[in-house]
Amino acid sequence: MRENNRSAGMAVRALSEVHLAIQRRCIDLVLAEIQQEGKGEPPVPYAFLIMGSGGRKEMIIRTDQDNGIILADDPVTEAPETRRWFMDFCDRVNHRLDDVGYEWCTGDIMARNPDFHKTLNEWQQQISNITDLPNEKRARWSTIFSISKPCTAMIV
């Protein structure tokens, strides 16, 4: 029985790696599309996070989206055009993921949602709020965010 459980766990982790590769490819395609439109490279470093079952490497055949983005703490990040660039990027990524079979998260835990689209400092403040002033919604967020995995990142 233990051997079967180990094999099942290995299969789920392997399937999760396939899901992560597909999601990375979607992100790469969106970046290429944005560049082809002349909108350039990402204006600041970022990390696109896969949360929930993806972060735990427990994705099975059908899974929804649980993702977010961390933007660099940089004065450029606060510029409206930078925020627009990343909101467009995240919206496109979420749509592309939906197009290939990753359904919208019913809880809207997606990078296009401003609650999951923040600078590093904003994320740190949110995590402090979760731990200092817990409530049901924050408890749910903490379980989703605490087990997250960078899917792709541009680090300078």
PDB file of C-alpha atoms in Angstrom:
ATOM      1  CA  MET A   1       0.000   0.000   0.000  1.00  0.00           C
ATOM      2  CA  ARG A   2       2.786   2.440   0.858  1.00  0.00           C
ATOM      3  CA  GLU A   3       4.420   1.823  -2.516  1.00  0.00           C
ATOM      4  CA  ASN A   4       1.148   2.639  -4.299  1.00  0.00           C
ATOM      5  CA  ASN A   5       0.755   5.831  -2.273  1.00  0.00           C
ATOM      6  CA  ARG A   6       4.287   6.863  -3.141  1.00  0.00           C
ATOM      7  CA  SER A   7       3.624   6.199  -6.825  1.00  0.00           C
ATOM      8  CA  ALA A   8       0.409   8.231  -6.714  1.00  0.00           C
ATOM      9  CA  GLY A   9       2.229  11.124  -5.064  1.00  0.00           C
ATOM     10  CA  MET A  10       4.990  10.983  -7.639  1.00  0.00           C
ATOM     11  CA  ALA A  11       2.409  10.972 -10.434  1.00  0.00           C
ATOM     12  CA  VAL A  12       0.655  14.041  -9.011  1.00  0.00           C
ATOM     13  CA  ARG A  13       3.979  15.891  -8.667  1.00  0.00           C
ATOM     14  CA  ALA A  14       4.930  14.949 -12.241  1.00  0.00           C
ATOM     15  CA  LEU A  15       1.540  16.108 -13.512  1.00  0.00           C
ATOM     16  CA  SER A  16       1.992  19.344 -11.576  1.00  0.00           C
ATOM     17  CA  GLU A  17       5.326  19.917 -13.326  1.00  0.00           C
ATOM     18  CA  VAL A  18       3.549  19.526 -16.679  1.00  0.00           C
ATOM     19  CA  HIS A  19       0.941  22.085 -15.565  1.00  0.00           C
ATOM     20  CA  LEU A  20       3.682  24.491 -14.481  1.00  0.00           C
ATOM     21  CA  ALA A  21       5.473  24.087 -17.823  1.00  0.00           C
ATOM     22  CA  ILE A  22       2.230  24.855 -19.680  1.00  0.00           C
ATOM     23  CA  GLN A  23       1.651  27.927 -17.523  1.00  0.00           C
ATOM     24  CA  ARG A  24       5.232  29.135 -18.052  1.00  0.00           C
ATOM     25  CA  ARG A  25       4.744  28.742 -21.799  1.00  0.00           C
ATOM     26  CA  CYS A  26       1.535  30.792 -21.666  1.00  0.00           C
ATOM     27  CA  ILE A  27       3.419  33.556 -19.860  1.00  0.00           C
ATOM     28  CA  ASP A  28       6.233  33.431 -22.437  1.00  0.00           C
ATOM     29  CA  LEU A  29       3.697  33.687 -25.270  1.00  0.00           C
ATOM     30  CA  VAL A  30       2.005  36.686 -23.663  1.00  0.00           C
ATOM     31  CA  LEU A  31       5.376  38.415 -23.191  1.00  0.00           C
ATOM     32  CA  ALA A  32       6.235  37.790 -26.855  1.00  0.00           C
ATOM     33  CA  GLU A  33       2.826  39.099 -27.933  1.00  0.00           C
ATOM     34  CA  ILE A  34       3.270  42.299 -25.910  1.00  0.00           C
ATOM     35  CA  GLN A  35       6.743  42.825 -27.367  1.00  0.00           C
ATOM     36  CA  GLN A  36       5.480  42.242 -30.921  1.00  0.00           C
ATOM     37  CA  GLU A  37       2.921  44.985 -30.303  1.00  0.00           C
ATOM     38  CA  GLY A  38       5.783  47.350 -29.482  1.00  0.00           C
ATOM     39  CA  LYS A  39       4.929  47.636 -25.786  1.00  0.00           C
ATOM     40  CA  GLY A  40       8.379  46.498 -24.719  1.00  0.00           C
ATOM     41  CA  GLU A  41       9.860  44.395 -21.974  1.00  0.00           C
ATOM     42  CA  PRO A  42       8.519  44.312 -18.419  1.00  0.00           C
ATOM     43  CA  PRO A  43       9.346  47.744 -16.968  1.00  0.00           C
ATOM     44  CA  VAL A  44      10.540  46.380 -13.596  1.00  0.00           C
ATOM     45  CA  PRO A  45      11.568  42.995 -12.202  1.00  0.00           C
ATOM     46  CA  TYR A  46       8.682  40.755 -11.143  1.00  0.00           C
ATOM     47  CA  ALA A  47       7.780  37.243 -10.039  1.00  0.00           C
ATOM     48  CA  PHE A  48       4.610  35.559 -11.307  1.00  0.00           C
ATOM     49  CA  LEU A  49       3.402  33.190  -8.590  1.00  0.00           C
ATOM     50  CA  ILE A  50       1.420  29.991  -8.814  1.00  0.00           C
ATOM     51  CA  MET A  51      -0.454  29.454  -5.556  1.00  0.00           C
ATOM     52  CA  GLY A  52      -2.774  26.877  -4.055  1.00  0.00           C
ATOM     53  CA  SER A  53      -2.566  23.369  -5.491  1.00  0.00           C
ATOM     54  CA  GLY A  54       0.078  24.517  -7.983  1.00  0.00           C
ATOM     55  CA  GLY A  55       2.327  25.854  -5.236  1.00  0.00           C
ATOM     56  CA  ARG A  56       1.880  22.605  -3.340  1.00  0.00           C
ATOM     57  CA  LYS A  57       2.525  20.605  -6.539  1.00  0.00           C
ATOM     58  CA  GLU A  58      -0.853  18.921  -6.141  1.00  0.00           C
ATOM     59  CA  MET A  59      -2.434  19.772  -9.490  1.00  0.00           C
ATOM     60  CA  ILE A  60      -4.424  16.980 -11.058  1.00  0.00           C
ATOM     61  CA  ILE A  61      -6.150  16.736 -14.435  1.00  0.00           C
ATOM     62  CA  ARG A  62      -8.441  19.776 -14.131  1.00  0.00           C
ATOM     63  CA  THR A  63      -7.446  22.749 -12.044  1.00  0.00           C
ATOM     64  CA  ASP A  64      -8.399  26.387 -11.832  1.00  0.00           C
ATOM     65  CA  GLN A  65      -6.130  29.398 -11.630  1.00  0.00           C
ATOM     66  CA  ASP A  66      -4.610  30.535  -8.356  1.00  0.00           C
ATOM     67  CA  ASN A  67      -1.895  33.054  -9.139  1.00  0.00           C
ATOM     68  CA  GLY A  68      -0.482  36.431  -8.283  1.00  0.00           C
ATOM     69  CA  ILE A  69       2.376  38.732  -9.106  1.00  0.00           C
ATOM     70  CA  ILE A  70       5.059  40.459  -7.055  1.00  0.00           C
ATOM     71  CA  LEU A  71       6.486  43.645  -8.563  1.00  0.00           C
ATOM     72  CA  ALA A  72       9.831  45.117  -7.566  1.00  0.00           C
ATOM     73  CA  ASP A  73       9.872  47.893  -5.005  1.00  0.00           C
ATOM     74  CA  ASP A  74      11.062  50.567  -7.391  1.00  0.00           C
ATOM     75  CA  PRO A  75       9.950  54.162  -8.001  1.00  0.00           C
ATOM     76  CA  VAL A  76       9.206  53.155 -11.616  1.00  0.00           C
ATOM     77  CA  THR A  77       6.638  50.637 -10.335  1.00  0.00           C
ATOM     78  CA  GLU A  78       4.444  53.466  -9.049  1.00  0.00           C
ATOM     79  CA  ALA A  79       4.228  55.123 -12.470  1.00  0.00           C
ATOM     80  CA  PRO A  80       0.734  54.723 -13.958  1.00  0.00           C
ATOM     81  CA  GLU A  81       2.148  53.374 -17.235  1.00  0.00           C
ATOM     82  CA  THR A  82       4.070  50.663 -15.347  1.00  0.00           C
ATOM     83  CA  ARG A  83       0.960  49.623 -13.416  1.00  0.00           C
ATOM     84  CA  ARG A  84      -1.031  49.587 -16.682  1.00  0.00           C
ATOM     85  CA  TRP A  85       1.650  47.461 -18.386  1.00  0.00           C
ATOM     86  CA  PHE A  86       1.478  44.849 -15.638  1.00  0.00           C
ATOM     87  CA  MET A  87      -2.332  44.910 -15.350  1.00  0.00           C
ATOM     88  CA  ASP A  88      -2.517  44.287 -19.112  1.00  0.00           C
ATOM     89  CA  PHE A  89       0.123  41.550 -18.840  1.00  0.00           C
ATOM     90  CA  CYS A  90      -1.697  39.801 -15.988  1.00  0.00           C
ATOM     91  CA  ASP A  91      -5.090  40.117 -17.670  1.00  0.00           C
ATOM     92  CA  ARG A  92      -3.672  38.552 -20.828  1.00  0.00           C
ATOM     93  CA  VAL A  93      -1.971  35.753 -18.875  1.00  0.00           C
ATOM     94  CA  ASN A  94      -5.197  34.952 -17.021  1.00  0.00           C
ATOM     95  CA  HIS A  95      -7.150  34.919 -20.302  1.00  0.00           C
ATOM     96  CA  ARG A  96      -4.496  32.787 -22.022  1.00  0.00           C
ATOM     97  CA  LEU A  97      -4.555  30.288 -19.155  1.00  0.00           C
ATOM     98  CA  ASP A  98      -8.344  30.155 -19.421  1.00  0.00           C
ATOM     99  CA  ASP A  99      -8.060  29.604 -23.188  1.00  0.00           C
ATOM    100  CA  VAL A 100      -5.916  26.500 -22.636  1.00  0.00           C
ATOM    101  CA  GLY A 101      -8.149  25.036 -19.933  1.00  0.00           C
ATOM    102  CA  TYR A 102      -7.244  26.639 -16.595  1.00  0.00           C
ATOM    103  CA  GLU A 103     -10.605  27.972 -15.474  1.00  0.00           C
ATOM    104  CA  TRP A 104     -11.063  31.301 -13.718  1.00  0.00           C
ATOM    105  CA  CYS A 105     -10.695  31.029  -9.961  1.00  0.00           C
ATOM    106  CA  THR A 106     -14.143  31.370  -8.401  1.00  0.00           C
ATOM    107  CA  GLY A 107     -12.497  33.266  -5.524  1.00  0.00           C
ATOM    108  CA  ASP A 108     -10.762  35.608  -8.017  1.00  0.00           C
ATOM    109  CA  ILE A 109      -7.311  34.645  -6.751  1.00  0.00           C
ATOM    110  CA  MET A 110      -5.634  35.741  -9.945  1.00  0.00           C
ATOM    111  CA  ALA A 111      -2.874  38.161 -10.874  1.00  0.00           C
ATOM    112  CA  ARG A 112      -5.349  40.463 -12.650  1.00  0.00           C
ATOM    113  CA  ASN A 113      -7.056  41.105  -9.286  1.00  0.00           C
ATOM    114  CA  PRO A 114      -5.365  44.037  -7.474  1.00  0.00           C
ATOM    115  CA  ASP A 115      -5.516  42.012  -4.234  1.00  0.00           C
ATOM    116  CA  PHE A 116      -2.985  39.600  -5.786  1.00  0.00           C
ATOM    117  CA  HIS A 117      -1.068  42.146  -7.880  1.00  0.00           C
ATOM    118  CA  LYS A 118       1.307  44.033  -5.589  1.00  0.00           C
ATOM    119  CA  THR A 119       4.821  45.245  -4.975  1.00  0.00           C
ATOM    120  CA  LEU A 120       7.000  43.287  -2.579  1.00  0.00           C
ATOM    121  CA  ASN A 121       6.407  45.907   0.128  1.00  0.00           C
ATOM    122  CA  GLU A 122       2.624  45.770  -0.428  1.00  0.00           C
ATOM    123  CA  TRP A 123       2.705  41.971  -0.161  1.00  0.00           C
ATOM    124  CA  GLN A 124       4.693  42.232   3.069  1.00  0.00           C
ATOM    125  CA  GLN A 125       2.113  44.664   4.473  1.00  0.00           C
ATOM    126  CA  GLN A 126      -0.730  42.352   3.453  1.00  0.00           C
ATOM    127  CA  ILE A 127       0.944  39.367   5.093  1.00  0.00           C
ATOM    128  CA  SER A 128       1.422  41.434   8.275  1.00  0.00           C
ATOM    129  CA  ASN A 129      -2.281  42.318   8.197  1.00  0.00           C
ATOM    130  CA  ILE A 130      -3.170  38.649   7.806  1.00  0.00           C
ATOM    131  CA  THR A 131      -1.131  37.668  10.836  1.00  0.00           C
ATOM    132  CA  ASP A 132      -1.968  40.735  12.965  1.00  0.00           C
ATOM    133  CA  LEU A 133      -5.697  40.996  12.196  1.00  0.00           C
ATOM    134  CA  PRO A 134      -6.907  37.560  11.147  1.00  0.00           C
ATOM    135  CA  ASN A 135     -10.396  37.008   9.756  1.00  0.00           C
ATOM    136  CA  GLU A 136     -11.944  34.306   7.580  1.00  0.00           C
ATOM    137  CA  LYS A 137     -10.967  35.880   4.246  1.00  0.00           C
ATOM    138  CA  ARG A 138      -7.412  36.561   5.397  1.00  0.00           C
ATOM    139  CA  ALA A 139      -7.088  33.019   6.729  1.00  0.00           C
ATOM    140  CA  ARG A 140      -8.047  31.685   3.285  1.00  0.00           C
ATOM    141  CA  TRP A 141      -5.547  34.011   1.604  1.00  0.00           C
ATOM    142  CA  SER A 142      -2.792  32.953   3.969  1.00  0.00           C
ATOM    143  CA  THR A 143      -3.255  29.272   3.147  1.00  0.00           C
ATOM    144  CA  ILE A 144      -3.208  30.022  -0.562  1.00  0.00           C
ATOM    145  CA  PHE A 145      -0.290  32.448  -0.496  1.00  0.00           C
ATOM    146  CA  SER A 146       1.875  30.692   2.067  1.00  0.00           C
ATOM    147  CA  ILE A 147       2.355  27.786  -0.302  1.00  0.00           C
ATOM    148  CA  SER A 148       3.250  29.472  -3.563  1.00  0.00           C
ATOM    149  CA  LYS A 149       5.835  28.802  -6.222  1.00  0.00           C
ATOM    150  CA  PRO A 150       7.389  31.267  -8.638  1.00  0.00           C
ATOM    151  CA  CYS A 151       6.283  30.215 -12.090  1.00  0.00           C
ATOM    152  CA  THR A 152       8.421  32.719 -13.916  1.00  0.00           C
ATOM    153  CA  ALA A 153      10.360  35.798 -12.984  1.00  0.00           C
ATOM    154  CA  MET A 154      12.409  38.579 -14.451  1.00  0.00           C
ATOM    155  CA  ILE A 155      15.112  39.429 -11.965  1.00  0.00           C
ATOM    156  CA  VAL A 156      17.602  42.174 -12.715  1.00  0.00           C
TER     157      VAL A 156
END
